[in-house]
Each structure stands twice: as structure tokens, then as C-alpha cells.
Amino acid sequence: MSKSERPSDTSFRKTWDRAEYAQKAAERESHIKEESKARAEAKAQGKKYYPRASTPPDAKETVSRVARLDVSANVGKTMLVPAGASTGKRGRGAGFYCQDCDLTFKDNLQFVDHLNSKQHLSNTGQSGEVKRATLEEVQERLDWLVRKRREEAEAVEKVVDLGVRLEKREEELEREREEKRRKRREKRRKTEGGIGVKQEVVEGNGIIC
């Protein structure tokens, strides 16, 4: 064994890759400079700076839900849940279950709050940042809404069949009658048993409302 190959008293110590850690230091310094620049821009605009969430670089921007959240789908249904299937909120139990986070919530308000939380957005691959629409995108959206309303109006005008028009009118009248019936039922429930109705008792001859 040559003299250079002999172990020294410091050979047991861990060696560090100087190039790797120099690159990490440079990346950290660059990140600090970008964050300082973002803070200065937010302050100049009179806004509060919010640092980016700890999400992967390829995370997509947060967008609004395209479908309406149906929280009444399980109303009136019976759900069988194995004993010990969930501990607290963790696991699938009776209630509103989030498959992405493996959590169960007992009411719809907690479930909706969770869907908008950073935890859920991170688990679904979203950054939590919303893209700011440009002026051109807003104008395109407004033009699309105008075209859509015009097309709907033209489609209604093209209906020349008297039978179809009478059927549509009958449907509108039925909806109006149903709404009136609903209001009467609601008023009847409020006044059931005398609740909501002022009653005065007079001597000798019953009740005057």
C-alpha cells in the first residue's frame, strides 16, 4: 500500500460535493431575490404579499369548478359503514368523503370549506394561485355571453308551431302555480297551531284573530 492510499485519522468523516452545494446555494439566493422583488412590487401596488404554497413546480393553477357541487345527492339514502373504517375524520365513514385526501366530513359546510382549503388543492395538484384574466379574455367572455343570449332569443323566435308555443306557455304557468302553492304551504306551516297569528281572548265568546 502506497503512502497516499493509507487511511488517515479523518478518513471516516463525510465528504461533501462542493459543486452540488454551491448550486443549491445559488438557487436559494436566486429564490430570495425573486421573493424580495415580488414583495417590493406588492408593496408598491398597496397589496399584501402572499408567498407561494409549497407545491410542485408543475402544479396547475386553481380554476373554478365547472360542475355544480351536489351536496344533496345522498339525502334519504342509507349508507353501510364497516366498524372502525374511520378514525375521526381520517378514512371513509358516514358523511361527505373526499377521495383525494381520504377524509370524511359530517356536514356539507365543512366539506365545502375543505374543498377550498390548501390541503385539498395541494393533493389535487393545484398551486392555489388563480390566474388573473386579461382585458382581452374578459372582452371575449362578454362577447360570448352576448352571442349566447342572442342565439337563445333567435331559437325562441324560430318556434312557429302553435302547439309548441302553447306547451311552453303551459309549462311556464305550471311553474308559476307551483311557486304559489309552495308559498301558501310555507305560510300555512308558519301559522300552524296559531304560531304567527295574533290571538285575543275575550270573555264569553271565543277567540278573535
Short mmCIF file of C-alpha atoms in Angstrom, two decimals:
data_model
loop_
_atom_site.label_atom_id
_atom_site.label_comp_id
_atom_site.label_asym_id
_atom_site.label_seq_id
_atom_site.Cartn_x
_atom_site.Cartn_y
_atom_site.Cartn_z
CA MET A 1 0.00 0.00 0.00
CA SER A 2 1.43 3.35 -1.01
CA LYS A 3 1.66 6.23 1.35
CA SER A 4 -1.14 8.14 -0.42
CA GLU A 5 -3.58 5.23 -0.11
CA ARG A 6 -3.11 4.81 3.63
CA PRO A 7 -6.20 5.84 5.67
CA SER A 8 -5.81 8.99 7.70
CA ASP A 9 -7.33 9.87 11.02
CA THR A 10 -10.02 11.92 9.22
CA SER A 11 -11.00 9.39 6.53
CA PHE A 12 -14.17 8.43 8.44
CA ARG A 13 -15.65 11.88 8.02
CA LYS A 14 -18.32 12.52 5.41
CA THR A 15 -17.15 14.26 2.28
CA TRP A 16 -19.28 16.92 0.64
CA ASP A 17 -19.83 17.63 -3.02
CA ARG A 18 -18.80 21.28 -3.21
CA ALA A 19 -20.28 21.78 -6.69
CA GLU A 20 -23.67 20.41 -5.65
CA TYR A 21 -23.95 22.59 -2.57
CA ALA A 22 -22.68 25.63 -4.44
CA GLN A 23 -25.52 25.13 -6.93
CA LYS A 24 -28.04 24.79 -4.08
CA ALA A 25 -26.74 27.99 -2.50
CA ALA A 26 -27.07 29.82 -5.82
CA GLU A 27 -30.65 28.58 -6.28
CA ARG A 28 -31.54 29.65 -2.74
CA GLU A 29 -30.05 33.10 -3.30
CA SER A 30 -31.97 33.45 -6.57
CA HIS A 31 -35.20 32.45 -4.83
CA ILE A 32 -34.64 35.03 -2.10
CA LYS A 33 -34.04 37.75 -4.71
CA GLU A 34 -37.23 36.83 -6.60
CA GLU A 35 -39.26 36.84 -3.39
CA SER A 36 -37.84 40.22 -2.37
CA LYS A 37 -38.72 41.62 -5.79
CA ALA A 38 -42.27 40.25 -5.52
CA ARG A 39 -42.65 41.77 -2.04
CA ALA A 40 -41.46 45.17 -3.31
CA GLU A 41 -43.90 45.06 -6.27
CA ALA A 42 -46.81 44.12 -3.99
CA LYS A 43 -45.93 46.91 -1.59
CA ALA A 44 -45.73 49.43 -4.43
CA GLN A 45 -49.24 48.40 -5.52
CA GLY A 46 -50.56 48.67 -1.98
CA LYS A 47 -51.19 44.94 -1.69
CA LYS A 48 -50.14 42.30 0.79
CA TYR A 49 -47.62 39.72 -0.38
CA TYR A 50 -48.53 36.05 -0.03
CA PRO A 51 -45.70 33.54 -0.58
CA ARG A 52 -46.34 30.66 -2.96
CA ALA A 53 -47.59 27.47 -1.35
CA SER A 54 -45.18 24.55 -1.06
CA THR A 55 -46.47 22.81 -4.17
CA PRO A 56 -44.58 21.12 -7.03
CA PRO A 57 -43.33 23.42 -9.80
CA ASP A 58 -45.60 21.67 -12.33
CA ALA A 59 -48.76 22.28 -10.28
CA LYS A 60 -51.58 23.76 -12.32
CA GLU A 61 -53.33 26.98 -11.45
CA THR A 62 -56.52 26.84 -9.44
CA VAL A 63 -59.68 27.14 -11.52
CA SER A 64 -63.35 27.31 -10.60
CA ARG A 65 -65.49 24.18 -10.60
CA VAL A 66 -67.20 23.56 -13.92
CA ALA A 67 -69.99 21.45 -12.38
CA ARG A 68 -72.33 22.40 -9.56
CA LEU A 69 -71.48 20.71 -6.27
CA ASP A 70 -74.39 18.39 -5.43
CA VAL A 71 -74.40 18.03 -1.64
CA SER A 72 -77.95 16.65 -1.55
CA ALA A 73 -77.26 13.51 -3.60
CA ASN A 74 -77.22 11.27 -0.51
CA VAL A 75 -80.32 12.72 1.17
CA GLY A 76 -82.68 9.91 2.16
CA LYS A 77 -80.16 7.17 1.39
CA THR A 78 -78.83 4.53 3.78
CA MET A 79 -75.07 4.03 3.92
CA LEU A 80 -73.41 0.93 5.41
CA VAL A 81 -70.06 1.73 7.02
CA PRO A 82 -67.82 -1.00 8.50
CA ALA A 83 -66.96 -0.60 12.16
CA GLY A 84 -63.57 1.05 12.59
CA ALA A 85 -63.44 2.18 8.97
CA SER A 86 -62.56 5.71 10.00
CA THR A 87 -60.79 7.31 12.94
CA GLY A 88 -62.02 10.85 13.45
CA LYS A 89 -62.03 12.43 10.00
CA ARG A 90 -59.42 10.05 8.61
CA GLY A 91 -60.80 7.26 6.41
CA ARG A 92 -64.12 6.65 4.70
CA GLY A 93 -67.05 6.91 7.07
CA ALA A 94 -70.62 8.13 7.12
CA GLY A 95 -70.79 11.61 5.63
CA PHE A 96 -69.14 13.55 2.83
CA TYR A 97 -65.98 11.71 1.74
CA CYS A 98 -63.02 13.30 -0.06
CA GLN A 99 -61.20 10.60 -2.01
CA ASP A 100 -58.13 12.74 -2.74
CA CYS A 101 -57.44 13.46 0.94
CA ASP A 102 -59.06 10.33 2.49
CA LEU A 103 -61.14 12.45 4.86
CA THR A 104 -64.82 12.30 5.87
CA PHE A 105 -66.87 15.33 6.96
CA LYS A 106 -70.17 15.21 8.83
CA ASP A 107 -71.82 18.25 7.23
CA ASN A 108 -71.70 19.98 3.87
CA LEU A 109 -70.28 23.26 5.21
CA GLN A 110 -67.12 21.54 6.46
CA PHE A 111 -66.90 19.62 3.17
CA VAL A 112 -67.10 22.79 1.05
CA ASP A 113 -64.52 24.53 3.26
CA HIS A 114 -62.21 21.56 2.81
CA LEU A 115 -62.57 21.62 -1.00
CA ASN A 116 -61.33 25.23 -0.94
CA SER A 117 -58.50 24.57 1.54
CA LYS A 118 -54.77 24.48 0.73
CA GLN A 119 -54.60 20.83 1.80
CA HIS A 120 -57.13 19.72 -0.83
CA LEU A 121 -55.73 21.96 -3.56
CA SER A 122 -52.24 20.62 -2.93
CA ASN A 123 -53.42 16.99 -3.01
CA THR A 124 -55.22 17.59 -6.31
CA GLY A 125 -52.13 19.12 -7.95
CA GLN A 126 -53.20 22.75 -7.80
CA SER A 127 -50.97 25.61 -6.73
CA GLY A 128 -53.69 27.67 -5.04
CA GLU A 129 -52.91 30.62 -7.31
CA VAL A 130 -55.65 31.98 -9.55
CA LYS A 131 -54.75 33.29 -12.99
CA ARG A 132 -55.63 36.94 -13.45
CA ALA A 133 -57.75 37.39 -16.55
CA THR A 134 -56.52 39.84 -19.16
CA LEU A 135 -58.63 42.57 -20.73
CA GLU A 136 -58.86 40.58 -23.98
CA GLU A 137 -60.10 37.47 -22.16
CA VAL A 138 -62.79 39.48 -20.35
CA GLN A 139 -63.94 41.03 -23.63
CA GLU A 140 -64.04 37.61 -25.31
CA ARG A 141 -66.13 36.25 -22.43
CA LEU A 142 -68.60 39.14 -22.64
CA ASP A 143 -68.88 38.74 -26.42
CA TRP A 144 -69.56 35.03 -25.96
CA LEU A 145 -72.32 35.74 -23.44
CA VAL A 146 -73.92 38.27 -25.82
CA ARG A 147 -73.79 35.77 -28.69
CA LYS A 148 -75.26 33.04 -26.49
CA ARG A 149 -78.19 35.21 -25.39
CA ARG A 150 -78.82 36.30 -28.99
CA GLU A 151 -78.80 32.68 -30.20
CA GLU A 152 -81.26 31.68 -27.47
CA ALA A 153 -83.58 34.55 -28.43
CA GLU A 154 -83.38 33.61 -32.10
CA ALA A 155 -84.13 29.98 -31.26
CA VAL A 156 -87.27 31.06 -29.41
CA GLU A 157 -88.37 33.27 -32.31
CA LYS A 158 -87.92 30.40 -34.77
CA VAL A 159 -90.55 28.36 -32.90
CA VAL A 160 -93.58 29.00 -35.12
CA ASP A 161 -95.52 25.86 -34.24
CA LEU A 162 -98.55 26.97 -32.24
CA GLY A 163 -98.68 23.69 -30.35
CA VAL A 164 -95.08 24.04 -29.17
CA ARG A 165 -95.64 27.64 -28.11
CA LEU A 166 -98.76 26.69 -26.16
CA GLU A 167 -96.87 23.84 -24.50
CA LYS A 168 -94.06 26.18 -23.44
CA ARG A 169 -96.57 28.68 -22.11
CA GLU A 170 -98.33 25.94 -20.17
CA GLU A 171 -95.02 24.89 -18.60
CA GLU A 172 -94.34 28.48 -17.52
CA LEU A 173 -97.83 28.77 -15.99
CA GLU A 174 -97.36 25.45 -14.19
CA ARG A 175 -94.09 26.67 -12.68
CA GLU A 176 -95.79 29.85 -11.52
CA ARG A 177 -98.68 27.87 -9.97
CA GLU A 178 -96.22 25.55 -8.22
CA GLU A 179 -94.35 28.53 -6.79
CA LYS A 180 -97.63 29.99 -5.46
CA ARG A 181 -98.55 26.63 -3.91
CA ARG A 182 -95.13 26.44 -2.27
CA LYS A 183 -95.54 29.90 -0.75
CA ARG A 184 -99.02 29.00 0.56
CA ARG A 185 -97.69 25.80 2.15
CA GLU A 186 -94.84 27.70 3.75
CA LYS A 187 -97.22 30.31 5.11
CA ARG A 188 -99.53 27.55 6.41
CA ARG A 189 -96.62 25.89 8.23
CA LYS A 190 -95.65 29.17 9.86
CA THR A 191 -99.19 29.77 11.11
CA GLU A 192 -99.94 26.16 12.07
CA GLY A 193 -101.15 25.89 15.67
CA GLY A 194 -101.57 29.64 15.91
CA ILE A 195 -97.85 30.47 15.57
CA GLY A 196 -97.51 33.78 13.80
CA VAL A 197 -101.18 34.70 14.25
CA LYS A 198 -102.12 37.18 16.92
CA GLN A 199 -104.92 35.81 19.09
CA GLU A 200 -107.03 37.73 21.55
CA VAL A 201 -109.28 36.05 24.10
CA VAL A 202 -112.43 37.88 25.03
CA GLU A 203 -114.83 36.97 27.71
CA GLY A 204 -117.77 34.84 26.81
CA ASN A 205 -117.41 34.29 23.08
CA GLY A 206 -114.22 32.51 21.97
CA ILE A 207 -111.16 33.78 20.18
CA ILE A 208 -110.81 36.76 17.89
CA CYS A 209 -107.87 36.65 15.40
#
